[in-house]
């Protein structure tokens, strides 16, 4: 965990920072040599991120089912966020785009060429109002599970 990064600070963020940065002063072209490492997007990074993030997204949903049935909104909301953040990471990797942080990432993920058509709408509506009662929380879990399955389908290649 890193303050300001609710999904955590992932090491591949550094590649994104290098890829996107515009040096103001780099007389020895140090950054240019690093930029060459980030372009093109590394295939092994893509495969690893997709596998790890899809696993964690599924795990987040699976671990919150009993809590949803008990009406534990606090725990379920955290798991729903975690699942959503993992799906964002997955879509960025699938589209070979570097992610820097979570800010605005749902909107960007939804606009990527390979993304479920209703990605943003589902994530935002589930996170905006996951529910208080067990039936509402379970409904939110099911909606994100359907979205997870749509993302998994896109990742089969």
mmCIF file of C-alpha atoms in Angstrom:
data_model
loop_
_atom_site.group_PDB
_atom_site.id
_atom_site.type_symbol
_atom_site.label_atom_id
_atom_site.label_comp_id
_atom_site.label_asym_id
_atom_site.label_seq_id
_atom_site.Cartn_x
_atom_site.Cartn_y
_atom_site.Cartn_z
ATOM 1 C CA UNK A 1 0.000 0.000 0.000
ATOM 2 C CA UNK A 2 1.153 3.536 -0.748
ATOM 3 C CA UNK A 3 -0.730 6.643 0.431
ATOM 4 C CA UNK A 4 -2.363 8.287 -2.558
ATOM 5 C CA UNK A 5 -2.460 4.990 -4.477
ATOM 6 C CA UNK A 6 -5.475 3.078 -3.133
ATOM 7 C CA UNK A 7 -4.701 0.075 -5.354
ATOM 8 C CA UNK A 8 -1.072 0.165 -4.257
ATOM 9 C CA UNK A 9 2.103 1.261 -5.955
ATOM 10 C CA UNK A 10 3.073 -1.267 -8.597
ATOM 11 C CA UNK A 11 6.633 -1.470 -9.944
ATOM 12 C CA UNK A 12 5.472 -1.277 -13.572
ATOM 13 C CA UNK A 13 4.326 2.280 -12.850
ATOM 14 C CA UNK A 14 7.994 3.250 -13.229
ATOM 15 C CA UNK A 15 7.944 2.026 -16.838
ATOM 16 C CA UNK A 16 4.884 4.181 -17.416
ATOM 17 C CA UNK A 17 6.605 7.196 -15.889
ATOM 18 C CA UNK A 18 9.602 6.659 -18.157
ATOM 19 C CA UNK A 19 7.443 6.036 -21.211
ATOM 20 C CA UNK A 20 5.299 9.160 -20.738
ATOM 21 C CA UNK A 21 7.872 11.601 -19.357
ATOM 22 C CA UNK A 22 9.112 14.549 -21.368
ATOM 23 C CA UNK A 23 12.581 15.433 -20.124
ATOM 24 C CA UNK A 24 13.232 19.109 -19.542
ATOM 25 C CA UNK A 25 16.966 18.585 -19.308
ATOM 26 C CA UNK A 26 18.825 15.396 -20.221
ATOM 27 C CA UNK A 27 22.173 16.329 -21.819
ATOM 28 C CA UNK A 28 23.446 12.726 -21.821
ATOM 29 C CA UNK A 29 20.228 11.212 -23.199
ATOM 30 C CA UNK A 30 19.956 8.991 -20.126
ATOM 31 C CA UNK A 31 16.187 8.985 -20.265
ATOM 32 C CA UNK A 32 16.152 8.168 -23.966
ATOM 33 C CA UNK A 33 18.023 4.920 -23.319
ATOM 34 C CA UNK A 34 15.487 4.050 -20.618
ATOM 35 C CA UNK A 35 12.589 4.972 -22.912
ATOM 36 C CA UNK A 36 13.853 2.358 -25.379
ATOM 37 C CA UNK A 37 13.261 -0.278 -22.702
ATOM 38 C CA UNK A 38 9.612 0.773 -22.374
ATOM 39 C CA UNK A 39 8.793 0.847 -26.085
ATOM 40 C CA UNK A 40 7.403 -1.418 -27.346
ATOM 41 C CA UNK A 41 5.352 -2.622 -24.401
ATOM 42 C CA UNK A 42 7.094 -5.776 -23.085
ATOM 43 C CA UNK A 43 5.112 -8.934 -24.008
ATOM 44 C CA UNK A 44 6.134 -10.727 -20.800
ATOM 45 C CA UNK A 45 4.895 -7.796 -18.721
ATOM 46 C CA UNK A 46 1.591 -7.913 -20.581
ATOM 47 C CA UNK A 47 1.116 -11.638 -19.981
ATOM 48 C CA UNK A 48 2.186 -11.432 -16.339
ATOM 49 C CA UNK A 49 -0.037 -8.465 -15.507
ATOM 50 C CA UNK A 50 -3.062 -9.990 -17.182
ATOM 51 C CA UNK A 51 -2.610 -13.307 -15.372
ATOM 52 C CA UNK A 52 -1.923 -11.721 -11.957
ATOM 53 C CA UNK A 53 -4.615 -9.052 -12.142
ATOM 54 C CA UNK A 54 -7.343 -11.414 -13.372
ATOM 55 C CA UNK A 55 -6.479 -13.846 -10.593
ATOM 56 C CA UNK A 56 -6.668 -11.097 -7.980
ATOM 57 C CA UNK A 57 -9.921 -9.694 -9.386
ATOM 58 C CA UNK A 58 -11.526 -13.142 -9.093
ATOM 59 C CA UNK A 59 -10.048 -13.645 -5.613
ATOM 60 C CA UNK A 60 -11.467 -10.301 -4.422
ATOM 61 C CA UNK A 61 -14.954 -11.321 -5.510
ATOM 62 C CA UNK A 62 -14.712 -14.860 -4.179
ATOM 63 C CA UNK A 63 -13.545 -13.696 -0.754
ATOM 64 C CA UNK A 64 -16.374 -11.199 -0.298
ATOM 65 C CA UNK A 65 -19.344 -13.457 -1.069
ATOM 66 C CA UNK A 66 -19.925 -14.548 2.541
ATOM 67 C CA UNK A 67 -19.489 -10.975 3.739
ATOM 68 C CA UNK A 68 -22.035 -9.790 1.172
ATOM 69 C CA UNK A 69 -24.511 -12.385 2.436
ATOM 70 C CA UNK A 70 -23.960 -11.063 5.985
ATOM 71 C CA UNK A 71 -24.388 -7.426 4.895
ATOM 72 C CA UNK A 72 -20.802 -6.371 5.670
ATOM 73 C CA UNK A 73 -20.793 -3.327 3.368
ATOM 74 C CA UNK A 74 -17.370 -2.089 4.495
ATOM 75 C CA UNK A 75 -15.534 -5.285 3.556
ATOM 76 C CA UNK A 76 -17.519 -5.852 0.360
ATOM 77 C CA UNK A 77 -16.949 -2.261 -0.837
ATOM 78 C CA UNK A 78 -13.204 -2.731 -0.386
ATOM 79 C CA UNK A 79 -13.258 -5.971 -2.365
ATOM 80 C CA UNK A 80 -15.366 -4.405 -5.122
ATOM 81 C CA UNK A 81 -12.843 -1.577 -5.434
ATOM 82 C CA UNK A 82 -9.969 -4.056 -5.475
ATOM 83 C CA UNK A 83 -11.640 -6.120 -8.206
ATOM 84 C CA UNK A 84 -12.346 -2.989 -10.256
ATOM 85 C CA UNK A 85 -8.771 -1.747 -9.908
ATOM 86 C CA UNK A 86 -7.467 -5.133 -11.058
ATOM 87 C CA UNK A 87 -9.764 -5.026 -14.092
ATOM 88 C CA UNK A 88 -8.432 -1.571 -14.948
ATOM 89 C CA UNK A 89 -4.857 -2.885 -14.703
ATOM 90 C CA UNK A 90 -5.823 -5.838 -16.893
ATOM 91 C CA UNK A 91 -7.338 -3.652 -19.613
ATOM 92 C CA UNK A 92 -4.325 -1.344 -19.663
ATOM 93 C CA UNK A 93 -1.999 -4.346 -20.057
ATOM 94 C CA UNK A 94 -4.234 -5.991 -22.648
ATOM 95 C CA UNK A 95 -4.114 -2.790 -24.706
ATOM 96 C CA UNK A 96 -0.375 -2.397 -24.059
ATOM 97 C CA UNK A 97 -0.828 0.915 -22.308
ATOM 98 C CA UNK A 98 1.080 2.002 -19.246
ATOM 99 C CA UNK A 99 -0.889 3.039 -16.187
ATOM 100 C CA UNK A 100 0.562 5.688 -13.891
ATOM 101 C CA UNK A 101 -2.081 5.754 -11.160
ATOM 102 C CA UNK A 102 -5.761 5.230 -10.489
ATOM 103 C CA UNK A 103 -6.915 8.819 -11.152
ATOM 104 C CA UNK A 104 -9.132 8.841 -14.239
ATOM 105 C CA UNK A 105 -8.134 5.268 -15.040
ATOM 106 C CA UNK A 106 -11.677 3.867 -15.247
ATOM 107 C CA UNK A 107 -12.577 6.381 -17.946
ATOM 108 C CA UNK A 108 -9.359 5.697 -19.868
ATOM 109 C CA UNK A 109 -9.783 1.911 -19.550
ATOM 110 C CA UNK A 110 -13.310 2.207 -20.923
ATOM 111 C CA UNK A 111 -12.036 4.165 -23.920
ATOM 112 C CA UNK A 112 -9.304 1.686 -24.870
ATOM 113 C CA UNK A 113 -9.791 -0.208 -28.144
ATOM 114 C CA UNK A 114 -10.226 -3.547 -26.350
ATOM 115 C CA UNK A 115 -12.622 -3.007 -23.455
ATOM 116 C CA UNK A 116 -16.164 -4.092 -22.590
ATOM 117 C CA UNK A 117 -18.681 -1.589 -23.951
ATOM 118 C CA UNK A 118 -20.245 -0.938 -20.542
ATOM 119 C CA UNK A 119 -17.061 -1.028 -18.457
ATOM 120 C CA UNK A 120 -17.195 2.501 -17.064
ATOM 121 C CA UNK A 121 -20.921 2.445 -16.385
ATOM 122 C CA UNK A 122 -20.790 -0.805 -14.425
ATOM 123 C CA UNK A 123 -17.700 0.066 -12.380
ATOM 124 C CA UNK A 124 -18.942 3.537 -11.512
ATOM 125 C CA UNK A 125 -22.462 2.432 -10.610
ATOM 126 C CA UNK A 126 -21.262 -0.487 -8.470
ATOM 127 C CA UNK A 127 -18.681 1.603 -6.631
ATOM 128 C CA UNK A 128 -21.019 4.589 -6.253
ATOM 129 C CA UNK A 129 -23.645 2.477 -4.526
ATOM 130 C CA UNK A 130 -22.558 -1.059 -3.622
ATOM 131 C CA UNK A 131 -25.495 -1.448 -1.265
ATOM 132 C CA UNK A 132 -26.251 -1.812 2.418
ATOM 133 C CA UNK A 133 -28.385 -4.936 2.567
ATOM 134 C CA UNK A 134 -27.173 -8.426 1.662
ATOM 135 C CA UNK A 135 -29.294 -8.594 -1.514
ATOM 136 C CA UNK A 136 -27.871 -5.269 -2.755
ATOM 137 C CA UNK A 137 -24.282 -6.243 -1.956
ATOM 138 C CA UNK A 138 -24.715 -9.631 -3.622
ATOM 139 C CA UNK A 139 -26.148 -7.881 -6.686
ATOM 140 C CA UNK A 140 -23.050 -5.668 -6.869
ATOM 141 C CA UNK A 141 -20.802 -8.706 -6.621
ATOM 142 C CA UNK A 142 -22.737 -10.375 -9.464
ATOM 143 C CA UNK A 143 -22.503 -7.270 -11.658
ATOM 144 C CA UNK A 144 -18.729 -7.079 -11.226
ATOM 145 C CA UNK A 145 -18.438 -10.821 -11.762
ATOM 146 C CA UNK A 146 -20.191 -10.436 -15.128
ATOM 147 C CA UNK A 147 -17.781 -7.642 -15.993
ATOM 148 C CA UNK A 148 -14.832 -9.785 -14.908
ATOM 149 C CA UNK A 149 -16.051 -12.577 -17.185
ATOM 150 C CA UNK A 150 -16.318 -10.130 -20.096
ATOM 151 C CA UNK A 151 -12.730 -8.973 -19.495
ATOM 152 C CA UNK A 152 -11.536 -12.591 -19.193
ATOM 153 C CA UNK A 153 -13.134 -13.330 -22.583
ATOM 154 C CA UNK A 154 -11.244 -10.415 -24.136
ATOM 155 C CA UNK A 155 -7.977 -11.763 -22.718
ATOM 156 C CA UNK A 156 -8.204 -15.149 -24.405
ATOM 157 C CA UNK A 157 -5.748 -14.939 -27.259
#
